[in-house]
Coordinates of C-alpha atoms in Angstrom, one line a residue:
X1 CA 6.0 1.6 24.2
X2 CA 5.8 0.4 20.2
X3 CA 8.8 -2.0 20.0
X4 CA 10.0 -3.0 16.5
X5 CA 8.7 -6.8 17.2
X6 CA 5.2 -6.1 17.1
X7 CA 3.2 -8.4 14.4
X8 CA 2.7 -5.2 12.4
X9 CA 6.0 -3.9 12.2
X10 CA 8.1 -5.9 9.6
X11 CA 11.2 -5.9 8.3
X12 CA 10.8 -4.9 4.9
X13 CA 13.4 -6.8 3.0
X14 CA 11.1 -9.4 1.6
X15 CA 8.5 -7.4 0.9
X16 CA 9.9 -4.9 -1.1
X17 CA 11.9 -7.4 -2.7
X18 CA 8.8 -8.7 -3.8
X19 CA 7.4 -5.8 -4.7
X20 CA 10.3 -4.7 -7.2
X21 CA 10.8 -8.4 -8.5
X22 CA 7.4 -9.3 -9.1
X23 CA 7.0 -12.5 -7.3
X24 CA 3.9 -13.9 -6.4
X25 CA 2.9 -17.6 -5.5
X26 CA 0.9 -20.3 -7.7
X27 CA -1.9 -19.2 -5.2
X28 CA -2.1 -15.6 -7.0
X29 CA -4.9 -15.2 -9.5
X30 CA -4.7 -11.9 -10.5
X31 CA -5.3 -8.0 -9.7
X32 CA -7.9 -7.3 -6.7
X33 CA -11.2 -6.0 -7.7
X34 CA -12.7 -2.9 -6.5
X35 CA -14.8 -0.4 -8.5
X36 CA -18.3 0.6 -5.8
X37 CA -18.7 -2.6 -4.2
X38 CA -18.5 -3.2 -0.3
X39 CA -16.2 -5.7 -0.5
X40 CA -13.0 -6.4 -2.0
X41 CA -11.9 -10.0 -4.2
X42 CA -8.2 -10.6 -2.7
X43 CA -5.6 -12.6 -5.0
X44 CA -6.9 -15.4 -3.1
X45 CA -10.0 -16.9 -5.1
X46 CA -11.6 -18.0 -1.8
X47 CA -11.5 -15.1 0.0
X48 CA -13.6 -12.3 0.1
X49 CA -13.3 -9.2 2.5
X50 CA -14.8 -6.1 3.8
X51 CA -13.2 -3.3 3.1
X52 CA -14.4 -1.9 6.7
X53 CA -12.2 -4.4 8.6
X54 CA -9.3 -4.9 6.8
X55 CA -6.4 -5.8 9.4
X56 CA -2.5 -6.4 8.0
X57 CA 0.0 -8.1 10.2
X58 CA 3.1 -10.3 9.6
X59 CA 4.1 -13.5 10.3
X60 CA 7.6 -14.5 12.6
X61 CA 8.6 -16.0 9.2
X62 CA 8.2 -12.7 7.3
X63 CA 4.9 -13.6 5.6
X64 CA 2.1 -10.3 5.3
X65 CA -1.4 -11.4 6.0
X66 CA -4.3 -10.0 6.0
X67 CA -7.1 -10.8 8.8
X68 CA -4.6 -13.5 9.6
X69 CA -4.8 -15.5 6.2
X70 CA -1.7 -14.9 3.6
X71 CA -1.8 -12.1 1.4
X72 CA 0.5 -12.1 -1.9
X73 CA 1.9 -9.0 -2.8
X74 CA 2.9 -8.0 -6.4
X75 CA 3.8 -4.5 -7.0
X76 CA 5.6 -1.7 -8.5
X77 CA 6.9 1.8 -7.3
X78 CA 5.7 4.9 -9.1
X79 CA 8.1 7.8 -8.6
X80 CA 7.9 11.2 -8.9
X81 CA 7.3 12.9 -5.9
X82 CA 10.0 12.7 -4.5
X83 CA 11.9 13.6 -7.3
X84 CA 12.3 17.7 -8.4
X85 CA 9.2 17.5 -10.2
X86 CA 7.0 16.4 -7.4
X87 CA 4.9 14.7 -9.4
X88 CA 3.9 11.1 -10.6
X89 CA 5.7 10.3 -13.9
X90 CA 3.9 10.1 -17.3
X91 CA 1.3 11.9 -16.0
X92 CA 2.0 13.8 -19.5
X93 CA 2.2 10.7 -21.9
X94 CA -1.0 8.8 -21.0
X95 CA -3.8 9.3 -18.9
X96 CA -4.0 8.4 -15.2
X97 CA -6.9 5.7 -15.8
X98 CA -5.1 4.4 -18.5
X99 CA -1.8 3.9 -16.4
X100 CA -3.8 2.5 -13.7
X101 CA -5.9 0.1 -15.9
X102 CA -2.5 -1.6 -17.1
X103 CA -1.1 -1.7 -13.7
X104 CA -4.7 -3.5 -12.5
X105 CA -4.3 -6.0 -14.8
X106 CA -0.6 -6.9 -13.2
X107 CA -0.3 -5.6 -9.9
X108 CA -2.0 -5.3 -7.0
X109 CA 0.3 -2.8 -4.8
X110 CA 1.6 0.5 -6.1
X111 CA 4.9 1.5 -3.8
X112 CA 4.6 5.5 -4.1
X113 CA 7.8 7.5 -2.3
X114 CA 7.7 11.0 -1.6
X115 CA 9.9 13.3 -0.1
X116 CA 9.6 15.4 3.5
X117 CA 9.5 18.6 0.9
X118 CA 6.2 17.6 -0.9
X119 CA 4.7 16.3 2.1
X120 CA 4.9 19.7 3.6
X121 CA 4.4 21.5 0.9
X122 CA 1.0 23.9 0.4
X123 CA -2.0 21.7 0.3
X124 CA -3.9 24.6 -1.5
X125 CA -1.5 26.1 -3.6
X126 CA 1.5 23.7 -4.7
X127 CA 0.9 22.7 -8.5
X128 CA 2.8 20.6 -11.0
X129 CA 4.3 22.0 -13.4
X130 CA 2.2 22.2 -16.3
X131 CA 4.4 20.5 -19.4
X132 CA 4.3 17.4 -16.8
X133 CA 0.8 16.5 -16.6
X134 CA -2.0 16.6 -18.9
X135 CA -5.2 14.5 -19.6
X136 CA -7.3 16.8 -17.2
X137 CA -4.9 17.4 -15.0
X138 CA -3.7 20.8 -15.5
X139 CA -6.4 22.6 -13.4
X140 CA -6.0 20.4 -10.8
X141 CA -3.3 21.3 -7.7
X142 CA -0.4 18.6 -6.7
X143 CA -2.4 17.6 -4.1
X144 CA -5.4 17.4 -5.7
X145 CA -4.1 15.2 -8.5
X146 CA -2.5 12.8 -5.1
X147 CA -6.1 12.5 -4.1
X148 CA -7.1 11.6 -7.9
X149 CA -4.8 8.6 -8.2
X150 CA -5.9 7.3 -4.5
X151 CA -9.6 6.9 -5.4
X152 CA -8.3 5.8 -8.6
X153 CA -6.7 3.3 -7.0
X154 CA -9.3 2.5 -4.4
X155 CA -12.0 2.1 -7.4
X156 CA -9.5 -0.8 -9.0
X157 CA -9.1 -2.6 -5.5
X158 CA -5.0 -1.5 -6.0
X159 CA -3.3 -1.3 -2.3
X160 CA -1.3 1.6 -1.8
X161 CA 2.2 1.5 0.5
X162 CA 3.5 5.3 1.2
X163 CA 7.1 5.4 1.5
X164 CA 8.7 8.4 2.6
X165 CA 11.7 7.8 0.4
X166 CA 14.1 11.2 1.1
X167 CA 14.2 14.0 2.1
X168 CA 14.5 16.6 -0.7
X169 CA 15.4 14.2 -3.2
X170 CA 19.2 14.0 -2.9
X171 CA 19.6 10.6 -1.4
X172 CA 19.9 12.0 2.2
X173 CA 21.7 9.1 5.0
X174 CA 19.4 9.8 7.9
X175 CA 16.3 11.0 8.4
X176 CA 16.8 14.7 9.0
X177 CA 19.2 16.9 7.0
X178 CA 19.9 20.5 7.1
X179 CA 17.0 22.5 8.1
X180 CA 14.7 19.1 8.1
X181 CA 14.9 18.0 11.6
X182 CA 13.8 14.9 13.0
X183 CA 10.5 16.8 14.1
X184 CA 9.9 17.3 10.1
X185 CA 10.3 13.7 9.0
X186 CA 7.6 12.4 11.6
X187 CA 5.3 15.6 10.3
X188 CA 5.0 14.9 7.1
X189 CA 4.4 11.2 7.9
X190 CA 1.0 12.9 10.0
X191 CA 0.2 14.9 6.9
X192 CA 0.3 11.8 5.0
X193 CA -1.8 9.7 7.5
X194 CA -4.3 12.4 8.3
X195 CA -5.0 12.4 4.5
X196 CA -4.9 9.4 3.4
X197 CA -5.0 7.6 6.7
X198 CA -8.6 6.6 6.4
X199 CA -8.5 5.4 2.7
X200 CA -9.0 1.6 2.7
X201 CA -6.2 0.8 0.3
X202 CA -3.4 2.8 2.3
X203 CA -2.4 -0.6 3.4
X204 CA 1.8 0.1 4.5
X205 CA 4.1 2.8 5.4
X206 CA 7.5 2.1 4.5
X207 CA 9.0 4.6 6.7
X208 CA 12.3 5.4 5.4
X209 CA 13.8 4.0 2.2
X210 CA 17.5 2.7 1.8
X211 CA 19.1 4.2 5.5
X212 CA 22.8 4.1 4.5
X213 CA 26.0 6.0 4.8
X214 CA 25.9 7.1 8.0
X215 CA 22.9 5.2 8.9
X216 CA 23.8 3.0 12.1
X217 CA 21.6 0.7 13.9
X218 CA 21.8 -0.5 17.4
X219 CA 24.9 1.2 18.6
X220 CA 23.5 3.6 21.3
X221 CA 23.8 6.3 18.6
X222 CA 21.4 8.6 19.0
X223 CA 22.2 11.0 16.1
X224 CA 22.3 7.7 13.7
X225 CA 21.1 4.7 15.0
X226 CA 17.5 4.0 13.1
X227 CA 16.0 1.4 15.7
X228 CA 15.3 4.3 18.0
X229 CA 14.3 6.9 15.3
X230 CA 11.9 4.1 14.2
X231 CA 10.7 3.1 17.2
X232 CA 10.0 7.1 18.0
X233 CA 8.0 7.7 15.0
X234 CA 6.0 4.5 15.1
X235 CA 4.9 5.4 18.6
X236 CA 3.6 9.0 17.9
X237 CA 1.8 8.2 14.9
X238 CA 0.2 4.9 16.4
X239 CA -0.7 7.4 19.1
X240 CA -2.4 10.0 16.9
X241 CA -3.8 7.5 14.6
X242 CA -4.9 4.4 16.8
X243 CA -7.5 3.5 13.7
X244 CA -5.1 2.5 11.2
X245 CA -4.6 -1.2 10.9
X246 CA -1.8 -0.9 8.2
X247 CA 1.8 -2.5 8.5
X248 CA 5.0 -0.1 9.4
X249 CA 7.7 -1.4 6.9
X250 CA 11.0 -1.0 8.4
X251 CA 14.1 -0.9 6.2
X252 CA 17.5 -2.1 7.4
X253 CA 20.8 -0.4 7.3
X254 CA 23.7 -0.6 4.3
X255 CA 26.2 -1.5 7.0
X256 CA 26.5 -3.8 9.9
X257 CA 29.4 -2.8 12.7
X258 CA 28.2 -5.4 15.1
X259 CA 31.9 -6.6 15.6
X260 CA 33.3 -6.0 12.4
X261 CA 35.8 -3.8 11.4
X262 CA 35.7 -2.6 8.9
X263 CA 32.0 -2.4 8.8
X264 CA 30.2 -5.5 6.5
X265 CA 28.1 -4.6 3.9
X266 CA 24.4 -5.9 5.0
X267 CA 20.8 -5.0 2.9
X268 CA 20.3 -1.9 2.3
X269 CA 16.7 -1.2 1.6

């Protein structure tokens, strides 16, 4: 069985850290480069890699690398789905190209939650609401818009990190919540993977965001404790998808109880 040790599994602290401060080293050179080519320019300069065999793991210090050399993440979350809307802000203000273009020339990972609702939501039928996209968009269903900003990514050599960041957009503690069992959280995370799954640039899945409240960890807690949720989910979908070389980004708990009473605020996210 998966445990939560394995190189590809890290804790996602620094990472997202990075991600929402910006920080990159003097070794970063700017966005990756994509468009039809076979291979992709990382941040960097020397190295150059097929997109075919890219292969993510960590390091025991908390580094990411990919195929085993240092990779320097700079990126930003896009929100939206996993808001009421379900769908990707601005999409009404400026066209996705355009959106993308900037975030090229800055970024090279785009964080982009969604909620348990949207990922089970009608892959034929569900569409935005109208006044919320534009540009070309308005024909198009939620979905189909998803798949848009994927390739659009994939064309500017932008690596994409899934995080399944709630529930149905109410901050939820744990990872099921009223009608949403366990069974629908590790669903939608297949419906995510056998969709996007095979796309190059689907590079992480952060698989919860911010466990808190009631969110325990370690404390033979079956109905709270996150290691073993994690360690579940991990399991099935490296089962069903044995291809996908991405890294599973685990997020610690708000509180630790390890022998303090009252419980000690740790890092949540």
């Amino acid at each position: 069985m998966a445990r939560l040790s394995s190189s590809s599994v890290l804790l996602s602290g620094l990472l997202l850290s990075a991600i929402l401060l910006g920080h990159v080293s003097s070794e970063s050179t700017g966005a990756l480069r994509g468009g039809n080519s076979t291979t992709t320019r990382a941040l960097a300069p020397a190295q150059c890699l097929d997109k075919a065999t890219l292969d993510w793991t960590s390091s025991p210090n908390g580094a990411v690398l990919l195929n085993g050399k240092p990779f320097h993440i700079k990126g930003i979350s896009w929100f939206g789905l996993e808001k009421g809307e379900e769908m990707l802000h601005g999409l009404n203000k400026r066209p996705m190209g355009d959106i993308l273009d900037f975030v090229k020339s800055n970024f090279n990972v785009i964080r982009l939650p969604f909620s348990v609702k949207f990922a089970l939501s009608d892959q034929r039928s569900k569409r935005p609401d109208p006044y919320i996209v534009g540009f070309g968009l308005e024909d198009l269903t939620s979905w189909e818009v998803l798949d848009k900003f994927m390739d659009e990514c994939a064309e500017r050599g932008l690596f994409v990190m899934l995080d399944q960041h709630d529930i149905v957009g109410d901050k939820a503690e744990l990872w099921y919540e009223g009608v949403y069992t366990e069974e629908y959280s590790i669903k939608a995370w297949e419906v995510m993977f056998e969709r996007y799954g095979n796309h190059y640039n689907m590079f992480a899945a952060d698989l919860r965001n911010e466990p808190h409240g009631l969110a325990s960890w370690g404390e033979s807690s079956p109905l709270t404790d996150y290691n073993h949720y994690y360690e579940r989910l991990i399991n099935r979908l490296a089962r069903k998808f044995p291809d996908w070389k991405g890294l599973w980004l685990v997020e610690g708990t708000q509180y630790n109880n390890e022998g303090y009473e009252p419980p000690v605020p740790q890092w949540w996210g």
